Coordinates of C-alpha atoms in Angstrom, one line a residue:
Chain A
M2 CA 120.7 54.1 146.4
A3 CA 123.8 56.1 145.5
Q4 CA 125.5 52.8 144.6
D5 CA 122.6 51.9 142.2
S6 CA 122.5 55.2 140.4
F7 CA 126.3 55.1 140.0
S8 CA 126.2 51.6 138.5
V9 CA 123.4 52.7 136.0
K10 CA 125.7 55.5 134.8
T11 CA 128.6 53.1 134.2
N12 CA 126.4 50.7 132.4
L13 CA 125.7 53.2 129.6
P14 CA 127.5 51.9 126.5
L15 CA 130.4 54.1 125.4
T16 CA 130.0 54.4 121.6
L17 CA 132.0 57.6 121.1
P18 CA 134.3 57.1 118.1
S19 CA 137.9 58.2 118.3
R20 CA 138.8 61.9 118.0
T21 CA 140.3 61.6 114.5
V22 CA 137.3 59.8 113.1
R23 CA 135.0 62.4 114.7
I24 CA 137.0 65.3 113.2
W25 CA 137.0 63.7 109.7
R26 CA 133.4 62.8 109.8
E27 CA 132.5 66.4 110.7
R28 CA 134.7 67.6 107.8
V29 CA 133.0 65.3 105.3
I30 CA 129.5 66.4 106.5
A31 CA 130.5 70.1 106.3
G32 CA 131.9 69.5 102.8
V33 CA 128.7 67.8 101.6
L34 CA 126.6 70.6 103.0
F35 CA 128.9 73.2 101.4
L36 CA 128.5 71.4 98.0
A37 CA 124.8 71.5 98.4
A38 CA 124.9 75.2 99.2
I39 CA 127.3 76.1 96.4
S40 CA 125.5 74.1 93.7
S41 CA 122.9 76.8 93.0
V42 CA 125.6 79.5 92.9
L43 CA 127.7 77.4 90.6
T44 CA 124.8 76.7 88.3
T45 CA 124.2 80.4 88.1
L46 CA 127.8 81.1 87.3
V47 CA 127.9 78.5 84.6
I48 CA 124.7 79.9 83.0
V49 CA 126.2 83.4 83.1
Y50 CA 129.4 82.1 81.6
I51 CA 127.6 80.3 78.7
L52 CA 125.4 83.3 78.1
F53 CA 128.5 85.5 77.8
S54 CA 130.6 83.2 75.7
E55 CA 127.9 82.4 73.2
T56 CA 127.0 86.1 73.0
V57 CA 130.7 86.9 72.2
I58 CA 130.5 84.3 69.4
F59 CA 127.3 86.0 68.2
F60 CA 129.1 89.4 67.9
E61 CA 132.1 87.7 66.3
K62 CA 129.8 86.3 63.6
V63 CA 128.1 89.7 63.1
M64 CA 131.5 91.3 62.6
E65 CA 132.5 88.6 60.1
V66 CA 129.2 88.7 58.1
D67 CA 128.6 92.4 58.1
R68 CA 132.3 93.3 58.1
V69 CA 131.9 95.8 60.9
S70 CA 133.9 96.6 64.0
L71 CA 132.8 95.4 67.4
W72 CA 131.8 98.9 68.4
E73 CA 129.6 99.3 65.3
A74 CA 128.1 95.9 66.0
L75 CA 127.3 96.8 69.6
V76 CA 125.8 100.2 68.6
E77 CA 123.7 98.4 66.0
F78 CA 122.6 95.8 68.6
F79 CA 121.5 98.4 71.2
T80 CA 120.0 101.0 68.8
G81 CA 118.9 99.1 65.7
T82 CA 115.2 98.8 65.3
D83 CA 115.2 95.7 63.1
W84 CA 115.6 92.2 64.6
S85 CA 115.9 89.6 61.9
P86 CA 118.9 87.4 62.6
L87 CA 117.3 84.5 60.6
I88 CA 117.2 86.2 57.2
E89 CA 119.7 88.2 55.1
P90 CA 120.4 91.1 55.4
L91 CA 120.9 90.5 59.1
G92 CA 119.0 92.8 61.5
I93 CA 120.6 92.7 64.9
G94 CA 118.8 95.5 66.8
I95 CA 117.5 94.2 70.1
L96 CA 115.0 97.1 70.5
P97 CA 112.0 95.4 68.9
L98 CA 112.3 92.5 71.3
L99 CA 112.8 94.8 74.3
A100 CA 109.8 96.9 73.2
G101 CA 107.6 93.8 73.0
T102 CA 108.8 92.7 76.5
L103 CA 108.3 96.1 78.0
T104 CA 104.9 96.7 76.4
T105 CA 103.4 93.4 77.6
C106 CA 105.0 93.9 81.0
F107 CA 103.6 97.4 81.3
V108 CA 100.1 96.2 80.4
G109 CA 100.5 93.3 82.8
L110 CA 101.6 95.6 85.7
C111 CA 98.7 98.0 84.9
V112 CA 96.5 95.0 85.7
A113 CA 98.4 93.3 88.5
V114 CA 99.6 96.3 90.6
P115 CA 96.2 98.0 91.2
L116 CA 94.2 94.9 91.4
G117 CA 96.8 93.1 93.5
T118 CA 97.2 95.9 95.9
I119 CA 93.5 96.4 96.4
A120 CA 92.9 92.7 96.8
A121 CA 95.7 92.6 99.4
I122 CA 94.3 95.5 101.4
Y123 CA 90.9 93.9 101.3
L124 CA 92.2 90.5 102.4
S125 CA 94.5 91.9 105.1
E126 CA 92.3 94.6 106.6
F127 CA 88.7 94.2 105.6
A128 CA 87.9 90.5 104.9
P129 CA 86.2 88.6 107.7
A130 CA 88.3 85.5 108.7
K131 CA 86.0 83.2 106.9
V132 CA 86.2 85.1 103.6
R133 CA 90.0 85.1 103.8
E134 CA 90.1 81.4 104.5
I135 CA 88.2 80.8 101.2
L136 CA 89.9 83.5 99.1
K137 CA 93.5 82.9 99.9
P138 CA 93.6 79.2 98.8
I139 CA 91.9 80.2 95.6
L140 CA 94.5 82.9 94.9
E141 CA 97.2 80.3 95.6
I142 CA 95.6 77.9 93.1
L143 CA 95.6 80.7 90.6
A144 CA 99.3 81.0 91.0
G145 CA 99.7 77.3 90.2
V146 CA 97.9 77.3 86.9
P147 CA 100.4 76.5 84.1
T148 CA 101.1 79.6 82.1
V149 CA 100.3 78.0 78.8
V150 CA 96.7 77.9 80.0
Y151 CA 96.8 81.6 80.5
G152 CA 98.2 81.9 77.0
Y153 CA 95.3 80.1 75.4
F154 CA 92.9 82.1 77.7
A155 CA 94.4 85.3 76.3
L156 CA 94.1 84.0 72.7
L157 CA 90.6 82.4 72.9
V158 CA 88.8 84.5 75.5
I159 CA 90.5 87.9 76.3
T160 CA 91.3 88.8 72.7
P161 CA 87.9 88.1 71.2
V162 CA 86.2 90.0 74.1
L163 CA 88.6 92.9 73.5
Q164 CA 87.9 92.8 69.7
K165 CA 84.2 93.1 70.4
I166 CA 84.7 95.9 72.9
I167 CA 87.0 97.9 70.7
L168 CA 84.7 97.5 67.7
G169 CA 81.7 98.4 69.8
V170 CA 83.4 101.6 71.1
Q171 CA 84.3 102.7 67.6
K172 CA 80.8 102.0 66.3
F173 CA 79.4 104.0 69.2
L174 CA 81.7 107.0 68.7
L175 CA 81.8 107.0 64.8
P176 CA 78.6 105.3 63.6
G177 CA 77.7 104.6 60.1
R178 CA 80.9 103.4 58.5
N179 CA 81.7 100.3 56.6
E180 CA 82.6 97.3 58.7
W181 CA 86.1 97.1 57.4
D182 CA 86.8 100.8 57.9
Y183 CA 86.9 100.3 61.7
F184 CA 90.1 99.3 63.4
Q185 CA 90.2 95.5 64.0
L186 CA 92.3 94.3 66.9
P187 CA 94.6 91.5 65.4
G188 CA 94.1 88.0 66.8
F189 CA 97.7 88.2 68.2
N190 CA 98.2 91.3 70.1
M191 CA 100.2 92.5 73.1
L192 CA 97.2 93.9 74.9
G193 CA 95.4 90.6 75.4
A194 CA 98.7 88.8 76.2
G195 CA 99.7 91.6 78.6
I196 CA 96.3 91.3 80.5
A197 CA 96.9 87.6 80.8
V198 CA 100.4 88.2 82.1
G199 CA 98.9 90.6 84.6
L200 CA 96.4 88.0 85.7
M201 CA 99.2 85.5 86.0
V202 CA 101.3 87.8 88.2
L203 CA 98.3 89.1 90.2
P204 CA 98.4 86.3 92.9
Y205 CA 102.1 86.8 93.5
V206 CA 101.7 90.6 93.9
C207 CA 98.6 90.2 96.0
S208 CA 100.1 87.6 98.3
L209 CA 103.4 89.5 98.8
V210 CA 101.6 92.8 99.4
E211 CA 99.3 91.0 101.9
D212 CA 102.4 89.5 103.7
A213 CA 103.9 93.0 103.9
L214 CA 100.7 94.5 105.4
Q215 CA 100.4 91.7 107.9
A216 CA 104.0 92.2 109.0
V217 CA 103.1 95.8 110.2
P218 CA 103.1 95.6 114.0
L219 CA 99.8 95.5 115.8
E220 CA 100.8 98.7 117.8
L221 CA 100.8 100.8 114.7
R222 CA 97.4 99.5 113.6
E223 CA 95.9 100.0 117.0
G224 CA 97.6 103.4 117.3
S225 CA 95.8 104.6 114.2
Y226 CA 92.4 103.2 115.2
A227 CA 92.8 104.8 118.7
M228 CA 93.1 108.2 116.9
G229 CA 89.6 107.6 115.5
A230 CA 90.8 106.5 112.0
T231 CA 88.6 104.2 109.9
R232 CA 89.9 101.0 108.4
I233 CA 90.6 102.6 105.0
Q234 CA 92.3 105.6 106.6
T235 CA 94.4 103.3 108.6
A236 CA 95.3 101.2 105.6
L237 CA 96.2 104.1 103.3
N238 CA 97.9 106.4 105.8
V239 CA 99.6 104.1 108.2
L240 CA 99.9 100.5 106.9
I241 CA 101.0 101.2 103.3
P242 CA 103.7 103.7 104.3
A243 CA 104.8 101.3 107.0
A244 CA 104.9 98.3 104.6
I245 CA 106.3 100.3 101.6
S246 CA 109.5 98.3 101.3
G247 CA 107.7 95.0 101.2
I248 CA 105.2 96.4 98.7
A249 CA 107.9 97.8 96.4
A250 CA 109.6 94.4 96.6
A251 CA 106.3 92.8 95.6
Y252 CA 105.9 95.0 92.6
I253 CA 109.5 94.4 91.5
L254 CA 109.2 90.6 91.9
G255 CA 105.9 90.9 89.8
F256 CA 107.8 92.8 87.1
S257 CA 110.6 90.2 87.1
R258 CA 108.1 87.4 86.6
A259 CA 106.3 89.4 83.9
V260 CA 109.6 90.0 82.0
G261 CA 110.5 86.3 82.2
E262 CA 107.0 85.1 81.2
T263 CA 107.3 83.0 78.0
M264 CA 104.3 80.8 77.2
I265 CA 101.6 83.5 77.4
V266 CA 103.3 85.9 75.1
A267 CA 104.5 83.1 72.7
V268 CA 101.0 81.9 72.3
A269 CA 99.0 85.2 72.3
A270 CA 101.3 88.2 71.5
G271 CA 102.6 87.0 68.1
L272 CA 106.1 85.8 67.0
Q273 CA 107.1 88.6 64.6
P274 CA 109.6 91.0 66.0
K275 CA 108.4 94.5 65.5
F276 CA 109.6 97.8 67.0
T277 CA 106.4 99.2 68.5
F278 CA 105.1 100.2 71.9
N279 CA 101.5 100.0 70.7
P280 CA 99.7 97.2 72.7
F281 CA 97.1 96.9 69.9
E282 CA 99.7 95.4 67.6
A283 CA 101.3 92.0 67.5
A284 CA 105.0 91.8 68.3
A285 CA 107.4 89.2 69.6
T286 CA 108.9 89.6 73.1
T287 CA 112.4 88.5 74.0
T288 CA 111.2 85.3 75.5
A289 CA 108.8 84.5 72.7
F290 CA 111.6 85.0 70.2
I291 CA 113.8 82.6 72.1
V292 CA 111.2 79.9 72.4
S293 CA 110.0 80.2 68.8
V294 CA 113.6 80.0 67.4
S295 CA 114.7 77.2 69.7
L296 CA 111.6 75.1 68.8
G297 CA 112.7 74.8 65.2
D298 CA 115.6 72.7 64.0
L299 CA 118.5 74.7 65.2
P300 CA 122.0 73.7 64.1
H301 CA 124.5 74.1 66.9
G302 CA 126.7 77.0 66.2
S303 CA 124.5 78.6 63.5
F304 CA 123.8 82.3 63.6
E305 CA 120.2 81.7 64.7
Y306 CA 121.6 79.5 67.5
Q307 CA 123.9 82.3 68.7
S308 CA 121.2 85.0 68.4
I309 CA 119.0 83.4 71.2
F310 CA 121.9 83.8 73.6
A311 CA 122.3 87.5 72.7
A312 CA 118.5 87.9 73.4
G313 CA 118.8 85.9 76.6
I314 CA 121.6 88.0 78.0
M315 CA 119.3 91.0 77.6
L316 CA 116.7 89.3 79.7
F317 CA 119.4 88.4 82.2
F318 CA 120.4 92.0 82.6
A319 CA 116.9 93.2 82.8
T320 CA 116.0 91.0 85.7
L321 CA 119.4 91.5 87.3
F322 CA 118.8 95.3 87.1
M323 CA 115.3 95.0 88.6
N324 CA 116.5 92.8 91.4
V325 CA 119.3 95.2 92.3
L326 CA 116.9 98.1 92.1
G327 CA 114.5 96.2 94.4
Y328 CA 117.3 95.5 96.9
F329 CA 118.2 99.2 97.1
L330 CA 114.6 100.3 97.2
S331 CA 113.8 98.1 100.1
R332 CA 116.9 99.3 101.9
R333 CA 116.1 102.9 101.2
Y334 CA 112.5 102.6 102.5
R335 CA 113.0 100.1 105.2
E336 CA 111.1 101.0 108.3
V337 CA 112.4 100.4 111.8
Y338 CA 109.5 98.9 113.7
Chain B
M21 CA 84.6 93.9 147.4
V22 CA 84.3 97.5 148.2
K23 CA 82.0 99.8 146.1
P24 CA 83.4 103.3 145.4
T25 CA 82.9 105.3 148.6
E26 CA 81.8 108.8 148.9
E27 CA 84.3 109.4 151.7
A28 CA 87.0 109.4 149.1
V29 CA 85.4 112.4 147.6
V30 CA 84.9 114.2 150.9
T31 CA 88.5 113.9 151.9
Q32 CA 89.7 116.0 149.0
Q33 CA 90.0 119.8 149.5
E34 CA 88.9 121.0 146.1
P35 CA 85.5 120.1 144.7
L36 CA 85.5 117.0 142.4
R37 CA 83.5 116.5 139.3
K38 CA 82.7 113.0 138.0
L39 CA 83.6 113.0 134.3
A40 CA 82.9 109.4 133.7
E41 CA 81.5 106.4 135.5
V42 CA 81.7 102.7 134.9
R43 CA 78.5 100.9 135.9
D44 CA 78.1 97.2 136.2
L45 CA 80.5 96.5 133.5
N46 CA 81.0 92.9 132.4
F47 CA 83.3 92.1 129.5
Y48 CA 83.7 88.8 127.6
Y49 CA 86.5 87.6 125.3
G50 CA 84.3 85.0 123.5
R51 CA 83.1 82.9 126.3
T52 CA 85.7 83.9 128.9
Q53 CA 84.6 86.6 131.2
A54 CA 87.5 89.0 131.6
L55 CA 85.8 91.8 133.7
K56 CA 83.2 91.1 136.4
N57 CA 80.8 93.7 137.5
I58 CA 83.1 96.7 137.6
N59 CA 81.9 100.0 139.2
M60 CA 84.1 103.0 139.5
P61 CA 84.1 106.8 138.9
I62 CA 86.6 108.8 136.9
Y63 CA 87.1 112.3 138.2
E64 CA 87.7 115.2 136.0
K65 CA 91.3 116.5 135.6
K66 CA 92.7 113.8 138.0
V67 CA 94.9 110.8 137.4
T68 CA 93.3 107.5 138.1
A69 CA 95.6 104.5 138.3
L70 CA 94.6 100.9 137.6
I71 CA 96.9 98.5 139.4
G72 CA 96.9 94.7 139.9
P73 CA 98.9 91.6 139.0
S74 CA 99.3 90.5 135.4
G75 CA 96.1 89.1 133.9
C76 CA 93.8 90.9 136.4
G77 CA 92.0 92.8 133.6
K78 CA 93.3 96.3 134.1
T79 CA 94.4 96.7 130.4
T80 CA 91.1 95.1 129.3
L81 CA 89.2 97.7 131.4
L82 CA 91.3 100.5 129.9
R83 CA 90.6 99.3 126.4
C84 CA 86.9 99.3 127.0
F85 CA 87.0 103.1 127.3
N86 CA 88.0 103.6 123.7
R87 CA 86.3 100.5 122.4
M88 CA 89.5 98.9 121.2
H89 CA 87.9 95.5 121.8
D90 CA 85.6 96.2 118.8
L91 CA 88.5 95.7 116.4
Y92 CA 88.5 91.9 117.1
P93 CA 85.6 89.6 116.6
G94 CA 83.9 87.7 119.5
N95 CA 84.2 90.4 122.2
R96 CA 81.1 91.5 124.1
Y97 CA 80.4 94.3 126.6
E98 CA 77.6 94.4 129.2
G99 CA 76.8 97.5 131.3
Q100 CA 77.6 101.1 130.9
I101 CA 80.6 103.5 130.7
L102 CA 79.0 106.9 131.0
L103 CA 81.0 109.9 129.8
G104 CA 80.0 113.6 130.4
V105 CA 79.3 115.8 133.3
D106 CA 75.8 117.1 132.4
Q107 CA 74.4 114.8 129.9
P108 CA 76.3 111.5 130.3
R109 CA 76.4 109.2 127.2
N110 CA 77.0 105.5 127.3
L111 CA 80.3 104.9 125.4
L112 CA 79.4 101.3 124.9
E113 CA 76.4 102.2 122.8
M114 CA 78.1 104.9 120.7
D115 CA 79.9 104.5 117.3
P116 CA 83.4 103.3 118.2
I117 CA 85.0 105.8 115.8
E118 CA 83.1 108.6 117.6
V119 CA 84.3 107.3 121.0
R120 CA 87.9 107.2 119.9
M121 CA 87.7 110.8 118.7
Q122 CA 87.0 111.8 122.3
I123 CA 89.3 109.4 124.1
G124 CA 93.0 109.4 123.3
M125 CA 95.4 106.5 124.0
V126 CA 99.1 106.1 124.7
F127 CA 100.4 102.6 124.3
Q128 CA 103.0 100.5 126.1
K129 CA 105.5 100.7 123.3
P130 CA 106.0 104.0 121.6
N131 CA 104.3 103.7 118.2
P132 CA 104.9 106.7 116.0
F133 CA 103.5 106.3 112.5
P134 CA 105.9 106.0 109.6
K135 CA 105.4 109.7 108.9
S136 CA 107.1 113.0 109.8
I137 CA 106.9 114.4 113.3
Y138 CA 104.5 117.0 112.1
E139 CA 102.2 114.5 110.3
N140 CA 102.2 112.3 113.4
I141 CA 100.7 115.1 115.4
A142 CA 98.4 116.2 112.6
Y143 CA 97.1 112.7 112.0
G144 CA 94.1 112.9 114.4
L145 CA 93.0 116.2 112.8
R146 CA 93.6 114.8 109.3
V147 CA 91.4 111.8 109.9
R148 CA 88.7 114.3 110.9
G149 CA 89.1 115.9 107.5
I150 CA 90.8 119.1 108.7
K151 CA 93.1 120.5 106.0
D152 CA 93.5 124.1 107.1
R153 CA 97.3 124.5 107.3
A154 CA 97.3 127.4 109.8
L155 CA 95.1 125.4 112.2
L156 CA 97.3 122.3 111.8
D157 CA 100.4 124.4 112.4
E158 CA 98.9 125.9 115.5
V159 CA 97.7 122.5 116.9
V160 CA 101.0 120.8 116.2
E161 CA 103.0 123.5 118.0
R162 CA 100.6 123.6 121.0
S163 CA 100.5 119.8 121.3
L164 CA 104.3 119.5 121.2
R165 CA 104.7 122.3 123.7
N166 CA 102.2 120.6 126.0
A167 CA 104.1 117.3 125.7
A168 CA 107.4 119.1 126.5
L169 CA 108.8 118.1 123.1
W170 CA 108.6 121.4 121.1
D171 CA 112.1 122.7 122.0
E172 CA 113.7 119.4 121.0
V173 CA 112.0 118.9 117.7
K174 CA 110.9 122.4 116.4
D175 CA 113.7 122.5 113.9
R176 CA 113.1 118.9 112.6
L177 CA 109.4 118.6 112.2
K178 CA 109.9 117.1 108.8
E179 CA 112.0 114.2 110.0
P180 CA 110.4 110.9 110.5
G181 CA 108.9 110.2 113.9
T182 CA 110.9 107.0 114.2
S183 CA 114.2 109.1 114.2
L184 CA 113.5 110.2 117.8
S185 CA 114.7 108.4 120.9
G186 CA 112.4 106.1 122.8
G187 CA 111.4 108.6 125.4
Q188 CA 110.9 111.3 122.8
Q189 CA 108.8 108.9 120.7
Q190 CA 106.6 108.3 123.7
R191 CA 106.2 112.1 124.3
L192 CA 105.4 112.3 120.5
C193 CA 102.6 109.8 121.0
I194 CA 101.3 111.8 124.0
A195 CA 101.4 114.9 121.9
R196 CA 99.5 113.0 119.2
A197 CA 96.8 112.1 121.6
L198 CA 96.6 115.7 123.0
A199 CA 96.2 117.2 119.5
T200 CA 92.6 116.2 119.2
D201 CA 91.7 117.7 122.6
P202 CA 90.2 114.5 124.1
E203 CA 88.1 114.2 127.2
I204 CA 90.2 111.4 128.6
I205 CA 93.7 110.1 127.8
L206 CA 94.3 106.4 128.4
F207 CA 97.9 105.3 129.3
D208 CA 98.6 101.6 129.0
E209 CA 101.8 101.1 131.0
P210 CA 103.4 104.1 129.1
T211 CA 106.9 103.7 130.7
S212 CA 107.4 100.0 130.7
A213 CA 109.5 100.1 127.5
L214 CA 111.5 103.1 128.6
D215 CA 114.7 103.7 130.5
P216 CA 114.5 105.3 134.0
I217 CA 115.4 108.9 132.8
A218 CA 112.7 108.8 130.1
T219 CA 110.3 107.3 132.7
V220 CA 110.8 110.3 135.0
S221 CA 110.1 112.8 132.1
I222 CA 106.9 110.9 131.1
E223 CA 105.8 110.8 134.8
N224 CA 106.4 114.6 135.2
L225 CA 104.5 115.1 132.0
I226 CA 101.5 113.1 133.3
V227 CA 101.5 115.2 136.5
E228 CA 101.5 118.4 134.4
L229 CA 98.9 117.2 132.0
K230 CA 96.2 116.5 134.6
E231 CA 95.7 120.3 134.8
Q232 CA 94.2 120.1 131.3
V233 CA 92.9 116.5 130.8
T234 CA 91.6 113.6 132.7
I235 CA 93.9 110.6 132.8
L236 CA 93.5 106.9 133.3
I237 CA 96.7 105.0 133.6
V238 CA 97.5 101.3 133.9
T239 CA 100.8 100.6 135.6
H240 CA 102.8 97.7 137.0
N241 CA 104.9 100.1 139.0
L242 CA 103.3 100.8 142.3
Q243 CA 105.7 103.7 143.0
Q244 CA 104.6 105.2 139.7
A245 CA 100.9 105.0 140.8
I246 CA 101.8 106.8 144.1
R247 CA 103.8 109.5 142.2
V248 CA 101.3 110.4 139.5
S249 CA 97.8 109.4 140.6
Q250 CA 95.2 110.8 142.9
F251 CA 92.9 107.8 142.7
T252 CA 93.7 104.2 142.5
A253 CA 91.7 101.1 141.6
F254 CA 93.1 97.7 142.6
M255 CA 91.9 94.9 140.4
Y256 CA 92.3 91.1 140.9
L257 CA 91.0 88.3 138.6
G258 CA 88.7 90.5 136.6
E259 CA 87.2 92.2 139.7
L260 CA 87.6 95.6 141.1
V261 CA 88.7 94.8 144.7
E262 CA 89.2 98.3 146.0
Y263 CA 88.9 101.8 144.8
N264 CA 89.9 104.9 146.8
D265 CA 92.2 107.9 146.8
T266 CA 95.7 106.8 146.2
M267 CA 97.1 107.6 149.7
S268 CA 94.3 105.5 151.3
I269 CA 94.9 102.6 149.0
F270 CA 98.6 102.5 149.8
T271 CA 98.5 103.5 153.5
K272 CA 95.3 102.1 154.9
P273 CA 93.8 99.6 152.5
V274 CA 90.4 98.1 153.5
E275 CA 90.7 94.7 151.8
Q276 CA 93.3 92.1 152.8
K277 CA 94.1 91.4 149.1
T278 CA 94.9 95.1 148.5
A279 CA 97.1 95.2 151.6
D280 CA 99.0 92.1 150.4
Y281 CA 99.5 93.5 146.9
V282 CA 100.6 97.0 147.8
S283 CA 103.0 95.7 150.4
G284 CA 104.5 93.3 147.9
R285 CA 103.4 90.0 149.4
F286 CA 102.0 88.8 146.1
G287 CA 101.7 89.8 142.5

């Protein structure tokens, strides 16, 4: 018997390659893996480099055309309230675009944060298993709808409904005026676009908040119920404080998505840069400006071409700032379970 | 199996009062029967220990008392758990929230809420809608004193409960359960996540607490059952094998299974 098992062992084919080959093969594999890992980092670095270099050219051109110093150009860029880089005299104040972005984001978050949080609490703590099985996939499908669809939804459904509501409210409060004396919501407006942005962000916020609530350990949940708390008391007093870092991260991610949203605002919010925080008006956001300018025939190196990089770098910093803020917030409020 | 005997009552010096009684209790997780025809008394201001090998149903029985099984679908009770000396009420037919307001629970792992030490203790009163600051202050101090934690935390009531050590957290959870003045406090292996020194302090606390409150404790540690309890129930495979005063269970058990378990031959 012992002889047999011994002979079986020696019959195993020895296919081990030589030591040098092994070492080099490992090195090549590690190198390939490293390249794959580094590719996204490199892409990001290249994008940042291009954004910066093209923005530098933008300011050089501003200095040349307007005959101003770099400092004056920067001051004008950050404080000017006129953005019209396509027509003379040049307006290079970024504030109108930022105002448009912030207003639509604000409207969007006003929709997505309360609705998303409530929906997440319902799904996580109240919904019977069967309801959750139906609702969660629907939410996920909602997240997969192309945003241009939301844009037309805003333009063709939300805005007309809002127009009727706003007109109706005015007629109710101030009856007996001429039809054209009432305020008419323009066809392109930031309110309708913002609501659509909110609906688009809603599934992300809801899903992330729900994940955060589900991650709260069972002992905490049972501890609260054992004290005689109801479901809603448990959710509000124990689960939300316990999950606050995840919830804050969900809101910030929602904000980042809303800032970067392009198609909805390009379709429904208007394309004319205007310095206003009034959601009842039409105004271009940063992303809408970039997409509208780059859709036209844009000669490489022209002033218009450079201007979209200057707008793009603002977007880049806005999302970078939010992500860093989210990182520190989640560290600040992280709970030790 | 042995039904609870009246002899156990007679051997005690002081008069015993039955605060609660389990009668013909069956419990099902879906289709699996986890508890089979349990009958046992719970005596007022005494510590009753539930012992038995893993999976014997002792934690399941404990969680019947505060209706924790109601949180999950598919669970079913049969029988009665009567609470009260004069006019006993069946806990299994009451509103679970109302039941939990009379029966506190301390869990295996310390689970302070993500709130300050003060708010952790005040939680039970707050869910009852009590907002009176003076009353809350009084209850928080009394509960922390009763849980032997006051001197350690009186200057840091605003700090989060999670900033305490493991043993302190468990005493915080005991104080939290005491704050609402419950009839019974359930302990589900309260020391299994703690180091030996913290375990001693929790055991001493349980011994002190039985002057004020009735205690039901699940434990894997037989020495602990001997140290803290006056009555012991030995469970095996969902059945109550033997119930008696603790000394009798450990020194002259009636059933062979009990004898094997307490002498360490299985389990």
